[in-house]
Structure formats: structure tokens, C-alpha cells
Short mmCIF file of C-alpha atoms and ligand atoms in Angstrom, two decimals:
data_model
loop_
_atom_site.label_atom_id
_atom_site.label_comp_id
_atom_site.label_asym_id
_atom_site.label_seq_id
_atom_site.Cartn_x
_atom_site.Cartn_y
_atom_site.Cartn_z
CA UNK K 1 -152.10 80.30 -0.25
CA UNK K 2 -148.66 80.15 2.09
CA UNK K 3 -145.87 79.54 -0.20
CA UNK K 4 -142.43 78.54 2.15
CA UNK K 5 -139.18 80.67 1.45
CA UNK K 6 -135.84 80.67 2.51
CA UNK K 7 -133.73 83.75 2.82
CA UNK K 8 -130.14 83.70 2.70
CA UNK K 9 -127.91 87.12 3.32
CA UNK K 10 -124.20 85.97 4.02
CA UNK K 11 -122.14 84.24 1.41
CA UNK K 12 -120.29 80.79 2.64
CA UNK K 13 -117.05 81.23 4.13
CA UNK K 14 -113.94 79.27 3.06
CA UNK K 15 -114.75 75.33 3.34
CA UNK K 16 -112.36 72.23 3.27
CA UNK K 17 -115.03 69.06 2.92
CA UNK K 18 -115.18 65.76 1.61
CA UNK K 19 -118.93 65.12 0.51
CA UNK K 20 -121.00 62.53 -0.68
CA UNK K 21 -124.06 63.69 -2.87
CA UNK K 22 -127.59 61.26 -3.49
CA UNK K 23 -127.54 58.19 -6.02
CA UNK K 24 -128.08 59.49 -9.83
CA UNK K 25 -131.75 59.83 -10.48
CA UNK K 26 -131.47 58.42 -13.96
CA UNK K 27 -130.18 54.93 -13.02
CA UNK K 28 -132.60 55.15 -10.07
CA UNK K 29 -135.49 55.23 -12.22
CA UNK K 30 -133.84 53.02 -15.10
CA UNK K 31 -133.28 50.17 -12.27
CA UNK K 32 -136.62 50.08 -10.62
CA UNK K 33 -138.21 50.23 -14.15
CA UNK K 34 -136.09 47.08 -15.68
CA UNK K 35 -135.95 45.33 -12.42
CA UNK K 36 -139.73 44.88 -12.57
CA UNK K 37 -139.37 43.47 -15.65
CA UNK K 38 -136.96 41.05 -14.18
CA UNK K 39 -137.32 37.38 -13.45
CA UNK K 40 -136.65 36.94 -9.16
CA UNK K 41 -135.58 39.91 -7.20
CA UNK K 42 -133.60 42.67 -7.93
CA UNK K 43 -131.69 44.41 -5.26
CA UNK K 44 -130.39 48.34 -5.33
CA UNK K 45 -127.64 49.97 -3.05
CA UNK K 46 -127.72 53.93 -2.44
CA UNK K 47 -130.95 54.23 -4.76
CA UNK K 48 -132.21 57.71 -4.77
CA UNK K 49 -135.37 58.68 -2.24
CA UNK K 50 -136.31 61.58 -4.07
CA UNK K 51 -140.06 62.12 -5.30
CA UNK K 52 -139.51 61.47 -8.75
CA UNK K 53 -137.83 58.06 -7.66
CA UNK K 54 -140.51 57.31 -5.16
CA UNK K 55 -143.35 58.22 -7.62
CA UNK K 56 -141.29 55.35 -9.33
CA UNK K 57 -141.70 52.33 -7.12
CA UNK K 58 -145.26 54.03 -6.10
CA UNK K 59 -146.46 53.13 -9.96
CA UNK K 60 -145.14 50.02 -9.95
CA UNK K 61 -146.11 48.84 -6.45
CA UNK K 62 -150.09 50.18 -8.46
CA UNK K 63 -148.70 47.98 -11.35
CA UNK K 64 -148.27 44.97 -8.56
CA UNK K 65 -145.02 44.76 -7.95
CA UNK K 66 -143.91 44.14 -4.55
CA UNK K 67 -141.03 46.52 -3.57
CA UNK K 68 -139.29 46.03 0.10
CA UNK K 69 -136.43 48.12 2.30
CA UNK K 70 -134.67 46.19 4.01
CA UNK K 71 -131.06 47.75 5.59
CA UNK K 72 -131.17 50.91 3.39
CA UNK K 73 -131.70 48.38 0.04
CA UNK K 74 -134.44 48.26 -1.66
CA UNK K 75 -135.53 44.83 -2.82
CA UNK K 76 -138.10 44.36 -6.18
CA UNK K 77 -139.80 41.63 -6.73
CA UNK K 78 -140.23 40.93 -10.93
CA UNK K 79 -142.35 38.34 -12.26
CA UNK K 80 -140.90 38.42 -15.76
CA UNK K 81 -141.74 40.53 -19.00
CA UNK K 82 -145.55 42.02 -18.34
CA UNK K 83 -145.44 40.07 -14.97
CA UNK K 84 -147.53 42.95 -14.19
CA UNK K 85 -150.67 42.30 -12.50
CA UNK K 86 -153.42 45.52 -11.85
CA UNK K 87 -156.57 46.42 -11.95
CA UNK K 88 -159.35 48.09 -14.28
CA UNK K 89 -159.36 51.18 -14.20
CA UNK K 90 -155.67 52.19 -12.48
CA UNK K 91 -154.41 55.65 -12.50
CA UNK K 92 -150.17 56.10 -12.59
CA UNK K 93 -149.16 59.24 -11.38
CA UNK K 94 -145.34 60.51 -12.75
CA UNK K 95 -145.77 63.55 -10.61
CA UNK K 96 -142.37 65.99 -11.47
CA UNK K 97 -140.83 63.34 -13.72
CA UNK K 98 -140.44 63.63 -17.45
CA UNK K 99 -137.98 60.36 -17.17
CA UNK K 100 -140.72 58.34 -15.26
CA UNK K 101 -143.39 59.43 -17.35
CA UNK K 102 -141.56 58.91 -20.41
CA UNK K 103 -140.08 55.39 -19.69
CA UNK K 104 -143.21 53.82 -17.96
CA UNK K 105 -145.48 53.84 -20.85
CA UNK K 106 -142.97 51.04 -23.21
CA UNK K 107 -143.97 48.99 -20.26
CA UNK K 108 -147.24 49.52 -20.75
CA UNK K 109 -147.87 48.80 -24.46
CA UNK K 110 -149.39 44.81 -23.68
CA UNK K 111 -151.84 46.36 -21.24
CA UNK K 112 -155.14 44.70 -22.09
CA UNK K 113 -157.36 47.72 -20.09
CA UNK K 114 -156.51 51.63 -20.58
CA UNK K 115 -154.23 52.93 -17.75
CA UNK K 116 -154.36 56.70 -16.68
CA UNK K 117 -151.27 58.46 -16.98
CA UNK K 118 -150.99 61.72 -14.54
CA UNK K 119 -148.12 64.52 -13.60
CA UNK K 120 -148.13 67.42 -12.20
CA UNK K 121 -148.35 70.83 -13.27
CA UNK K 122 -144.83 71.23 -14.43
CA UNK K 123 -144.93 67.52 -16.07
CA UNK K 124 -148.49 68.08 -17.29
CA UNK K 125 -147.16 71.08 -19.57
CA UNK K 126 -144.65 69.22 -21.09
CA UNK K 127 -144.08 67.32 -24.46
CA UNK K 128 -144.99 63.55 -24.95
CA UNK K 129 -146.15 63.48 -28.32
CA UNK K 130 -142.17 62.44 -28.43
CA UNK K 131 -142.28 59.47 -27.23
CA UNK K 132 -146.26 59.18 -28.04
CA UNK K 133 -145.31 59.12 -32.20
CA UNK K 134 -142.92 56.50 -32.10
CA UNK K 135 -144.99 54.11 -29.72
CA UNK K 136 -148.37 54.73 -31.91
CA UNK K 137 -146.04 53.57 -34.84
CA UNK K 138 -145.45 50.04 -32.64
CA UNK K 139 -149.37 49.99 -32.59
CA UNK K 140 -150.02 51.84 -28.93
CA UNK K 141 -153.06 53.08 -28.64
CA UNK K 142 -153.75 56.71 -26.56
CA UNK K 143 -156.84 58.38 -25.43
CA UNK K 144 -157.89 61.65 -26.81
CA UNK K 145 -156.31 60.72 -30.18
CA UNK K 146 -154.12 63.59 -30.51
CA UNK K 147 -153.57 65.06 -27.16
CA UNK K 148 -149.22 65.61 -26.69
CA UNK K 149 -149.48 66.10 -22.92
CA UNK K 150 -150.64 64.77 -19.76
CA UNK K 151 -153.24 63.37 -18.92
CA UNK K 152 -153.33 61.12 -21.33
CA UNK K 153 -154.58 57.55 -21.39
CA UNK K 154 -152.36 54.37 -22.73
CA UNK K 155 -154.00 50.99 -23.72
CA UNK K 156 -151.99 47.93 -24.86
CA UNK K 157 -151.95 45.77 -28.55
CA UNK K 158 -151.32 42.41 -29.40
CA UNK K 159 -150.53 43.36 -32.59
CA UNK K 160 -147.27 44.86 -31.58
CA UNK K 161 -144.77 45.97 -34.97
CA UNK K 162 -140.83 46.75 -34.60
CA UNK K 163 -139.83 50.32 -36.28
CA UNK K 164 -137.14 51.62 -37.49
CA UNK K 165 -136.73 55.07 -35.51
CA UNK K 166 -134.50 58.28 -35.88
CA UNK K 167 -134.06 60.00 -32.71
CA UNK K 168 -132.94 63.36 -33.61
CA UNK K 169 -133.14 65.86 -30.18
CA UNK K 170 -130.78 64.01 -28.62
CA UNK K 171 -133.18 62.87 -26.04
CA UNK K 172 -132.36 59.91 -23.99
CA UNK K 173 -135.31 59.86 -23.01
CA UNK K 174 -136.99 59.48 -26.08
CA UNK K 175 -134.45 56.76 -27.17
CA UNK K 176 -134.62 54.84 -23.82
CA UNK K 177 -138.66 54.67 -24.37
CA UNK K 178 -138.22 52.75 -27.49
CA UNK K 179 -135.61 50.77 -25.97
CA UNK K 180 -137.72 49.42 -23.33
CA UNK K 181 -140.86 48.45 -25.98
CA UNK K 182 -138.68 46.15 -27.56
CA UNK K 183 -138.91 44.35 -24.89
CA UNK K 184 -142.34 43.39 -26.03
CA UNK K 185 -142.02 43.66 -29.71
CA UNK K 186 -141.10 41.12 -31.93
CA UNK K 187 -138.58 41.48 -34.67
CA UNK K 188 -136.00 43.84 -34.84
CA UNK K 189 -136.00 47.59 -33.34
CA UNK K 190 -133.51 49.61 -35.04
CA UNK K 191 -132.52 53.12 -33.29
CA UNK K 192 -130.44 55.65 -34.58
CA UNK K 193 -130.08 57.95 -32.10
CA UNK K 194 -128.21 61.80 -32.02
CA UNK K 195 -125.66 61.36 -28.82
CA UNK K 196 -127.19 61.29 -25.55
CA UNK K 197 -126.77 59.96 -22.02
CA UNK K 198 -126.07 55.63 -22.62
CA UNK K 199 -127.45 54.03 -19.02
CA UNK K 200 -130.03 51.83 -20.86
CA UNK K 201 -127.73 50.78 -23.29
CA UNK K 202 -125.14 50.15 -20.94
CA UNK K 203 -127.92 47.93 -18.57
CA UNK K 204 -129.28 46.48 -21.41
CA UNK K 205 -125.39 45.16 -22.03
CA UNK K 206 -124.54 44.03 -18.77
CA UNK K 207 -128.33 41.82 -18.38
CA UNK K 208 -126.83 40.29 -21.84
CA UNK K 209 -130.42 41.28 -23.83
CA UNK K 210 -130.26 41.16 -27.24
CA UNK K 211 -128.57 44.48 -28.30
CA UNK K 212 -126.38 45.73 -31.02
CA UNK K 213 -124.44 49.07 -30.48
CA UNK K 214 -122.25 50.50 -33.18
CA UNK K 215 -121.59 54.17 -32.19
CA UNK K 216 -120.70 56.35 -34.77
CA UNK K 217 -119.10 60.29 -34.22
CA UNK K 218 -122.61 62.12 -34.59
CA UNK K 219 -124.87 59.62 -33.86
CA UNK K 220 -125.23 55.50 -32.61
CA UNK K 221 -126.86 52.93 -34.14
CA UNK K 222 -128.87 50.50 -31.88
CA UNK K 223 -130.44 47.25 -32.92
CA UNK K 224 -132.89 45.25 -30.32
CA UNK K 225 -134.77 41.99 -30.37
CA UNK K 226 -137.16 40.55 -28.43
CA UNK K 227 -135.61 38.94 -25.50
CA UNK K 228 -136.66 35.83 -23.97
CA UNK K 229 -136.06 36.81 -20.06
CA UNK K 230 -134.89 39.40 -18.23
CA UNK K 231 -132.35 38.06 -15.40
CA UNK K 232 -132.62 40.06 -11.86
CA UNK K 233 -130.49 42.78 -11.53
CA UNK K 234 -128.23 44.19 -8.85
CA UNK K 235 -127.05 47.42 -8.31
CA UNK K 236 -124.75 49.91 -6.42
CA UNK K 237 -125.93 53.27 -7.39
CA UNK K 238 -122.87 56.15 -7.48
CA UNK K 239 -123.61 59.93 -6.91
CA UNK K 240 -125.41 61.83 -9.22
CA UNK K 241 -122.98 64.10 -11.36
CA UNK K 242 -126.08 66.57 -11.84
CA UNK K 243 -126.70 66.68 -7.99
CA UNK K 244 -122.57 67.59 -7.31
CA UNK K 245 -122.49 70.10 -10.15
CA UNK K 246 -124.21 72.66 -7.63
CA UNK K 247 -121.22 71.76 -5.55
CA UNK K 248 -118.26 71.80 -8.01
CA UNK K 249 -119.65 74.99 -8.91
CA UNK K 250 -120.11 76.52 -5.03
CA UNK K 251 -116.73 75.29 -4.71
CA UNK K 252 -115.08 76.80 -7.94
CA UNK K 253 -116.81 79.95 -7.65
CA UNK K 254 -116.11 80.31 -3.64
CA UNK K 255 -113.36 81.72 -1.86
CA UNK K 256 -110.15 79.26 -0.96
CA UNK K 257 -111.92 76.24 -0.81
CA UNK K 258 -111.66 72.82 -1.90
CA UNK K 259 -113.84 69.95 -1.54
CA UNK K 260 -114.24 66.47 -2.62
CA UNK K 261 -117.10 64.59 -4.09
CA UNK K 262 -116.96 60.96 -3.24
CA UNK K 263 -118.07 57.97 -5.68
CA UNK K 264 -119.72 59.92 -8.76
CA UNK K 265 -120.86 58.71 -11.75
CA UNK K 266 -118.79 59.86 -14.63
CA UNK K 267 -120.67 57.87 -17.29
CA UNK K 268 -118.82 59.50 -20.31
CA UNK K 269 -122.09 60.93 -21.76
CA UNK K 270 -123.02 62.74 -18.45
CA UNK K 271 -119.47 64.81 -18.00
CA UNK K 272 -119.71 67.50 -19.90
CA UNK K 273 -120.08 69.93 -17.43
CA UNK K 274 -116.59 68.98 -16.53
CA UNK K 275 -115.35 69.54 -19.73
CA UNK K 276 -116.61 72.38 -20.14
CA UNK K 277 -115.74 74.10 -16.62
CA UNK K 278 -112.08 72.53 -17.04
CA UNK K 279 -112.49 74.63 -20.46
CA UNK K 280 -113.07 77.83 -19.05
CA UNK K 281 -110.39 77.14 -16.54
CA UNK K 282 -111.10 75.21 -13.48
CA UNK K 283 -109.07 72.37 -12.73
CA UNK K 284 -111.20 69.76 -11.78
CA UNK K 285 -109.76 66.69 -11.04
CA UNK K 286 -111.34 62.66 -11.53
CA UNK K 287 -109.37 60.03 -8.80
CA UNK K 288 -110.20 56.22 -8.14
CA UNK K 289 -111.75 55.64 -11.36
CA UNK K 290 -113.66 52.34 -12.04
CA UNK K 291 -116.07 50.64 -13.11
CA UNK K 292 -119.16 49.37 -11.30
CA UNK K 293 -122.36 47.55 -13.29
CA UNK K 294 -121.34 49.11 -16.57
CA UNK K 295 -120.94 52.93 -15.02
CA UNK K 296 -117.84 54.32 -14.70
CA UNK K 297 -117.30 56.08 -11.55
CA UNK K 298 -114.82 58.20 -9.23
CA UNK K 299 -114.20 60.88 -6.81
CA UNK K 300 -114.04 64.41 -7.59
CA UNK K 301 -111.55 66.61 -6.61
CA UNK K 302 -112.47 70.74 -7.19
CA UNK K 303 -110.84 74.24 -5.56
CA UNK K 304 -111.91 77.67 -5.86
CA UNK K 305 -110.44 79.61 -9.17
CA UNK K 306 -109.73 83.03 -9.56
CA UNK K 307 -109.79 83.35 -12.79
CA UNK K 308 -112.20 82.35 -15.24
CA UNK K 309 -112.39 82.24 -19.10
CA UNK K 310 -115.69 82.30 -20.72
CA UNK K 311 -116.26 79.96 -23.62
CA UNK K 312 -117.58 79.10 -26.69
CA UNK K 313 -119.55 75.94 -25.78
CA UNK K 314 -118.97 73.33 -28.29
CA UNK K 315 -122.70 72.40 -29.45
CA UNK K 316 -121.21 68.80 -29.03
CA UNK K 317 -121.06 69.03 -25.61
CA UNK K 318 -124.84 70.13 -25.29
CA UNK K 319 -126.72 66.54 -24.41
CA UNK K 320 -124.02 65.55 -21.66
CA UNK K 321 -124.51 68.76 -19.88
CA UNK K 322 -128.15 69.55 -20.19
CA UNK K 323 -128.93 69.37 -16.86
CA UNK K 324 -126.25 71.52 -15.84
CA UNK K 325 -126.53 74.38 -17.74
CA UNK K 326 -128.00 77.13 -15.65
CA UNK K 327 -124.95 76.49 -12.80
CA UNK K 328 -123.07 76.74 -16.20
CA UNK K 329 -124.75 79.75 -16.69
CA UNK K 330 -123.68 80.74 -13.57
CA UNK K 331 -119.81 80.35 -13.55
CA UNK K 332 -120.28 82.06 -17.05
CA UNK K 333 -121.55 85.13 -15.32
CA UNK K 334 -118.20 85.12 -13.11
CA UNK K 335 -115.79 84.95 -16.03
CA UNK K 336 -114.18 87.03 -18.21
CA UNK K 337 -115.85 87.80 -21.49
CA UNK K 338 -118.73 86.77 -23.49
CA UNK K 339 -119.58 83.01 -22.89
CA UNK K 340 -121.86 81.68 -26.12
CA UNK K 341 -123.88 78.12 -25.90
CA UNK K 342 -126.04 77.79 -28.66
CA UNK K 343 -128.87 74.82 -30.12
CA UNK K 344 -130.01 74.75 -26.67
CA UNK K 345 -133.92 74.89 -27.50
CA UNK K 346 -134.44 71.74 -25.64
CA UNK K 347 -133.82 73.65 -22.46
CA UNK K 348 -136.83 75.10 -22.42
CA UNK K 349 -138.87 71.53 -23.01
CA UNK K 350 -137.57 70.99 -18.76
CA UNK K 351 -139.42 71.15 -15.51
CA UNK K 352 -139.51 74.86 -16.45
CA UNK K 353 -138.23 76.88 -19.20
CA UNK K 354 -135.09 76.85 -17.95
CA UNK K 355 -133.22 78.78 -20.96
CA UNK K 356 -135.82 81.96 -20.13
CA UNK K 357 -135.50 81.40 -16.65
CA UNK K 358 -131.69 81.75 -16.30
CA UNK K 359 -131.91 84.91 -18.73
CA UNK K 360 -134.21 86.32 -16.35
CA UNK K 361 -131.93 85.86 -13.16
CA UNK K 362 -129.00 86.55 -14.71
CA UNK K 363 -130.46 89.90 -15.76
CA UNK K 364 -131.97 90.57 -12.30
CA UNK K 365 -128.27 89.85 -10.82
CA UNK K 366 -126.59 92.89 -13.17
CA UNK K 367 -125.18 90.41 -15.77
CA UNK K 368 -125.84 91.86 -19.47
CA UNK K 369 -126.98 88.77 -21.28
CA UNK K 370 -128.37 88.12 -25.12
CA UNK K 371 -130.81 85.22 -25.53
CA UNK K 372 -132.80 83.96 -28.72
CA UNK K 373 -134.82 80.78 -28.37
CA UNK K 374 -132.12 78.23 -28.54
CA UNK K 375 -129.04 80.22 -27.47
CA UNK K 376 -127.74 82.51 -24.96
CA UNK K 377 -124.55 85.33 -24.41
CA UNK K 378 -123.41 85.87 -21.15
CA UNK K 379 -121.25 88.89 -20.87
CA UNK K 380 -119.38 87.66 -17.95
CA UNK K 381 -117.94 89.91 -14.90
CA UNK K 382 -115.20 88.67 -13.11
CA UNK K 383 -115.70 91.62 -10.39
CA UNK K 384 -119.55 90.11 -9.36
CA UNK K 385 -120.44 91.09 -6.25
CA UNK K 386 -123.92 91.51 -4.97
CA UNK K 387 -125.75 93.74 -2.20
CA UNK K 388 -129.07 94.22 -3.51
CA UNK K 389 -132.02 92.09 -2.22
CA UNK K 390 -133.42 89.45 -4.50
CA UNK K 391 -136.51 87.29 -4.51
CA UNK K 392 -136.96 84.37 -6.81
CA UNK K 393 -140.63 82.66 -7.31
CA UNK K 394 -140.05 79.75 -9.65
CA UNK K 395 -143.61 79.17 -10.19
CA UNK K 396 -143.51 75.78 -11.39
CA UNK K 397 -141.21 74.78 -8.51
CA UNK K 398 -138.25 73.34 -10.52
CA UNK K 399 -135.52 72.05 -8.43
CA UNK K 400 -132.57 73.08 -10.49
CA UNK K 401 -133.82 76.59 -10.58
CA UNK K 402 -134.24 76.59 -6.76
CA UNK K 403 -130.26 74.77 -6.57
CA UNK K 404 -129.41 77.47 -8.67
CA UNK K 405 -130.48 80.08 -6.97
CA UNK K 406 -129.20 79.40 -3.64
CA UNK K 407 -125.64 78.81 -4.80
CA UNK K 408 -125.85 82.20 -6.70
CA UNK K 409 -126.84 83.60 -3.17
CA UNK K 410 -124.31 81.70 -1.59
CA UNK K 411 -121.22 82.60 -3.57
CA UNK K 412 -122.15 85.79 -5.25
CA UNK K 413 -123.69 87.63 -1.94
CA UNK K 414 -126.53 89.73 -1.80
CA UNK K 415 -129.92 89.54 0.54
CA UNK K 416 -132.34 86.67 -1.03
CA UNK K 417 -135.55 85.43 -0.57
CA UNK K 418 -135.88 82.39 -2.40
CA UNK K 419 -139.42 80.29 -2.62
CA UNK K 420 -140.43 76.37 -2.79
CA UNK K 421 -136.96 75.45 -1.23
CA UNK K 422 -139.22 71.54 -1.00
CA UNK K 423 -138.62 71.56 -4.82
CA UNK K 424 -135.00 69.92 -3.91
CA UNK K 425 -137.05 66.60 -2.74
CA UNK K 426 -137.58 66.09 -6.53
CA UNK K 427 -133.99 65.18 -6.89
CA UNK K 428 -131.70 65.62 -4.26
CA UNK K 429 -133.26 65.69 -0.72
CA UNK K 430 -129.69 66.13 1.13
CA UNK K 431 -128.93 69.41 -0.82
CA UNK K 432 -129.31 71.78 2.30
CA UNK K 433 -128.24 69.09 4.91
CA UNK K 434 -124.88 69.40 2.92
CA UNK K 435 -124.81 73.00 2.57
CA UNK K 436 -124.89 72.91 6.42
CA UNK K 437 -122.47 70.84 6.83
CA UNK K 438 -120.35 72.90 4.62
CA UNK K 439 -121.25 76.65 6.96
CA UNK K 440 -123.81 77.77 4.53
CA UNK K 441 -126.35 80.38 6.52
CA UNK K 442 -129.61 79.23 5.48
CA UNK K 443 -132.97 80.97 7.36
C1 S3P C 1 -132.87 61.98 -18.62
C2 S3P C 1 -132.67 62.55 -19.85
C3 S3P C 1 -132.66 64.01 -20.08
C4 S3P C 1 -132.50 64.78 -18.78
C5 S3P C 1 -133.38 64.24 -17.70
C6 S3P C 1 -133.04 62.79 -17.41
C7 S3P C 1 -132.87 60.51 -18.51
O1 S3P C 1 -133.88 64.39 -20.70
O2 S3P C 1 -132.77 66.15 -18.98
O3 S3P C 1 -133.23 65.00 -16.51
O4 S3P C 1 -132.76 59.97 -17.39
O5 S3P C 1 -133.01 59.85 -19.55
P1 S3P C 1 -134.10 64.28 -22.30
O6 S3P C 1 -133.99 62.88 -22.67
O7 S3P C 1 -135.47 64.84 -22.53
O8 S3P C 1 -133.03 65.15 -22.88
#
């Protein structure tokens, strides 16, 4: 079969650029998902057209909701709580997204008929008996019995129980899923949850549902009841923080350049990757701050850095950078001394095992690295510079692998051949267009 490849063999010269990146897949996916539960229509600026988003509205437009674009907005139409109206015998397909996947089936849990749940190979590999457990305990049923991963089938109860659930991995994810059943379930759902990224608490807030935060330093404490209606929801979707970290980190690791990231969400839970840059000695910079539905958001300013320190990464900081790490990884490699992040074993539970994956590249780029299954060393080298050819195959096509590897080509040098470049469409379909516009030689 032809597999596409890029190859790039000339690092990017100096750059001076203000940029804007695409809207933050997680809100993307959170808004579609509650404005369907909505009562009237919902209305989103600057949502995200990547796959995962599209596969999105594409399972609830199966679901019967009617979704229209109108002036770059897109417009959904809810009918209430289970305004849903399908089909026997309908088949949702999540394609790459754990978040879809994940937070589609607490809107399924009424369903009178058993609905198909699909992904692809990447998705199909990965975990659900997370968020399968705590939805049997509502009274979900799924079809086989005990199977953790995709396919799987969901069918509906009317005998619906609240829980009390501990969510320990620090999945959002996880905790969002049981979030959105108690929409359907009566009595109170009471979360406690290990830290992790806060947009469905924060929409949840700012529709006035019934929800009680009390956050706590290790952990929050979430208490939901049943709401009576959903009001329609609109929203102005900022930059994705995980989309401009390939940037902050092209920038910092780049020769005299600077460049500015316009309207990014800095959602406190999502910035740890600039703590933990800022850390090791960049001097990244948040202007225009404020505060738009619930998110806070800004610009962000970033220049090149000679010098680097490597760092003990704060296990703290782990769930509001987990998307990040392998660019981490990456500015690691170009600092001085030996950079430790440990507890990271839910970095291999991504679109690919991303933990072995970055120990693999960084090894194949001359960096001397020790990694376990939850941690990894990075013997850094300030003097990096690469003239060897390279070829990466990321066989389950994960985007952030494929990001990663062109910005290693990019600032590091070298001769690469990199495969599935497509695999951006996932996330962030205007990744090359702005590498272009920023004199990166791509072929
Ligand atoms: C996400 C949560 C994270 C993250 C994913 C998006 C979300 O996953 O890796 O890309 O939108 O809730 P986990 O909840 O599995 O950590």
C-alpha cells in the first residue's frame, strides 16, 4: 500500500511572526456534545474542523441532531436532555478520538435500542473499561459483557442509579464521562477526582446546572444533580494551547526568533507546559488576559533561548501537560543535564504509546535517554546538531508524534523522511499552512 511522506532537509531560518493556531479540540468536542443536549440552538465561533471534531457533529447529526454552517459558525440544533431521535440499529463511529468516544456514551445511557460504538485502529486499541466500570455501576448495559475496547455495543436503562466515584488517573476524560450521565441520573453524583483539565466543570458553571465544586490541593470534589434543562449555549472558541506548544517550542528552540500566539486558551489546568518550559528557562510571556465563557485566555509571547536547564518535572504538573510531553521531551534533549519526569504511565494509554515512542526518537537522534514504564531521563545536549538522515513511520498515525517530528527536523537539522503527515487533520489541520508561513522547507 502507498503510504505519503514528507521530507524535510533544511532547518527554519530566523522568523519574526504573529500566529494564530486552530480552536482547542477539547472545548470543541465538549460544546457540540452539551449543545445537543441543549434546549434551542447553540451557536460556536472558531470551532475546530479537525477529524476528531467532525467525527463529532457526524455522530450526532446519526443521533438526529441538525447541525448548520453558516458564516464560519456552526449552528446546533438541541431538542433538550435525550432529544435524541435515531434509528435501530445505528452505528457511531469516534474514529481517532479517545475524548469523543469517551464522552458520547453518558449521552447514551437512556438509549432504548443498542448503539454500535466504532474507532479506528489507534482508538480501537485503547482503554474504555475506564469509563465502561463507572457507567455499568449507573446501570449501562455493554455488549460482549467484558470486552474494555472498541467495538463495543452501549444500550440504555431506565433504572438509572447515582454513584459515588473516585477518579484516580487524573483523567478528564474519565471524570467528564460521569459528569455528563448525571445529566440523566437522578439523585446525587458525587466525583472526587485527582487534578485534571476543568472545561466541563467550568461549562457546567456558566449553563448554571446543578454543580458543586470544592477543590481541594490533591484532588476536587464534585457534586451533580439531575438538572431540569439545559439552556443553549454560545461560544467563542480560543486557540488550542496543545496545538501552539509545537510552536512555542519551534520558536524557543530556533535561532533569533520570536513569535506570537494570538488568543490561547490558558485554562489554568492546561498550562503546564508553560510552567514547566519557563522552569527550565524560557521566558515565555502571557499578555491580554481575560476571560471568555468561563476560559481564561491570552496571547503568547515566546523568543528563541540559548540556554536551557533541564528539570526535575514536578509530578504535579503531569495532567496539565500531558499532551505536551514529547515537544517537552524535545526541549529536554536541547538542555543542559539530565531532565527526569516521572508517573507518566498514562502516556502510553494515547493515540500511540507515546512514552516508548519518544524514547525511541530520542535515541535515534543521539540523545542518551533512560526510560521505565512510567518515567523517562533525558540526558540533554545543549550542542544538538543533526546531519544524519532519519525516517519516522508512526504506524498508528498519531498526530503529535508526526508534530513532533517535524519540529525536531525543523530546529535540530538533519535529512528526514517523515510518514502520514494527514495525521495533523486529527487535530490541527493548519499546522503546515503555518509552518509556511513561517519559511519552513517542507517537500
Ligand atoms: C482530554 C483529556 C486528556 C487528553 C486528551 C483530551 C479531554 O485525556 O490527553 O487529549 O478533552 O478531556 P485523559 O482524560 O485520558 O487524560
Amino acid at each position: 500500500m502507498y503510504n505519503k511522506f514528507i521530507k524535510i532537509s533544511e532547518k527554519i531560518v530566523n522568523f519574526n511572526k504573529k500566529i494564530s493556531v486552530d480552536g482547542d479540540k477539547s472545548l470543541s468536542i465538549r460544546w457540540a456534545l452539551i449543545a445537543s443536549q441543549a434546549l434551542g440552538v447553540s451557536k460556536a465561533n472558531n470551532l475546530l474542523k479537525s477529524e476528531d471534531v467532525i467525527n463529532a457533529l457526524n455522530c450526532l447529526k446519526t443521533l438526529g441532531v441538525k447541525i448548520k454552517e453558516k458564516n464560519k459558525e456552526i449552528f446546533i440544533e438541541g431538542r433538550g436532555i435525550n432529544g435524541f431521535n435515531y434509528k435501530k440499529n445505528i452505528t457511531l463511529n469516534a474514529g481517532n478520538s479517545g475524548t469523543l468516544g469517551r464522552l458520547i456514551l453518558p449521552l447514551l445511557i437512556k438509549s432504548p435500542y443498542k448503539i454500535k460504538i466504532v474507532g479506528d485502529k489507534s482508538l480501537s486499541k485503547r482503554d474504555f473499561s475506564r469509563v465502561i466500570d463507572p457507567l455499568k455501576e449507573i446501570g449501562v448495559n455493554f455488549y460482549p459483557n467484558n470486552k474494555k475496547t472498541l467495538p463495543i455495543y452501549i444500550k440504555g436503562s431506565d433504572y438509572l442509579r447515582p454513584i459515588k466515584y473516585y477518579e484516580n488517573r487524573g483523567s478528564a476524560q474519565c471524570k467528564s464521562c460521569v459528569m455528563l450521565a448525571s445529566l440523566n441520573v437522578p439523585g446525587e453524583v458525587v466525583i472526587k477526582a485527582k487534578k485534571s483539565r476543568d472545561h466541563t466543570e467550568r461549562m457546567f458553571k456558566s449553563l448554571n446546572l446543578p454543580i458543586v465544586l470544592k477543590n481541594f490541593n490533591d484532588f476536587d470534589l464534585i457534586k451533580l444533580s439531575k438538572p431540569n434543562l439545559i439552556k443553549n449555549i454560545n461560544f467563542n472558541i480560543p486557540g488550542d494551547i496543545s496545538s501552539a506548544a509545537f510552536f512555542i517550542v519551534l520558536t524557543l528552540l530556533s535561532e533569533k526568533s520570536n513569535i506570537i500566539l494570538r488568543n490561547i486558551n490558558i485554562n489554568p489546568s492546561r498550562i503546564g507546559i508553560i510552567k514547566i518550559l519557563n522552569r527550565m528557562g524560557a521566558q515565555i510571556k502571557l499578555k491580554k488576559i481575560r476571560t471568555i465563557n468561563g476560559e481564561k485566555c491570552s496571547d503568547i509571547y515566546v523568543k528563541s533561548i540559548k540556554k536551557l536547564k533541564s528539570i526535575n518535572c514536578p509530578t504535579s504538573l503531569n495532567s496539565s501537560a500531558i499532551d505536551e510531553f514529547l515537544i517537552i521531551f524535545l526541549v529536554a534533549a536541547k538542555a543542559k543535564g539530565m531532565s527526569y519526569f516521572k508517573n507518566l504511565s498514562e502516556l502510553n494509554q494515547k493515540e500511540s504509546p507515546r512514552l516508548k515512542i519518544a524514547t525511541k526518537i530520542l535515541k535515534m537522534i543521539g540523545i542518551k535517554v533512560e526510560s521505565t514504564k512510567d518515567s523517562i531521563k533525558i540526558y540533554g545536549n545543549p550542542n544538538l546538531k543533526l546531519n544524519k538522515n532519519f525516517i519516522i513511520k508512526n504506524y498508528l498515525k498519531d498526530h503529535r508524534i508526526l508534530m513532533m517530528s517535524v519540529i525536531s527536523a525543523l530546529s535540530l537539522g538533519g535529512s528526514w523522511k517523515i510518514y502520514d503527515p494527514d495525521s495533523v487533520k486529527t487535530s490541527f489541520p493548519s499546522f503546515f499552512k503555518i509552518i509556511k508561513k513561517l519559511g519552513g522547507q517542507i517537500k
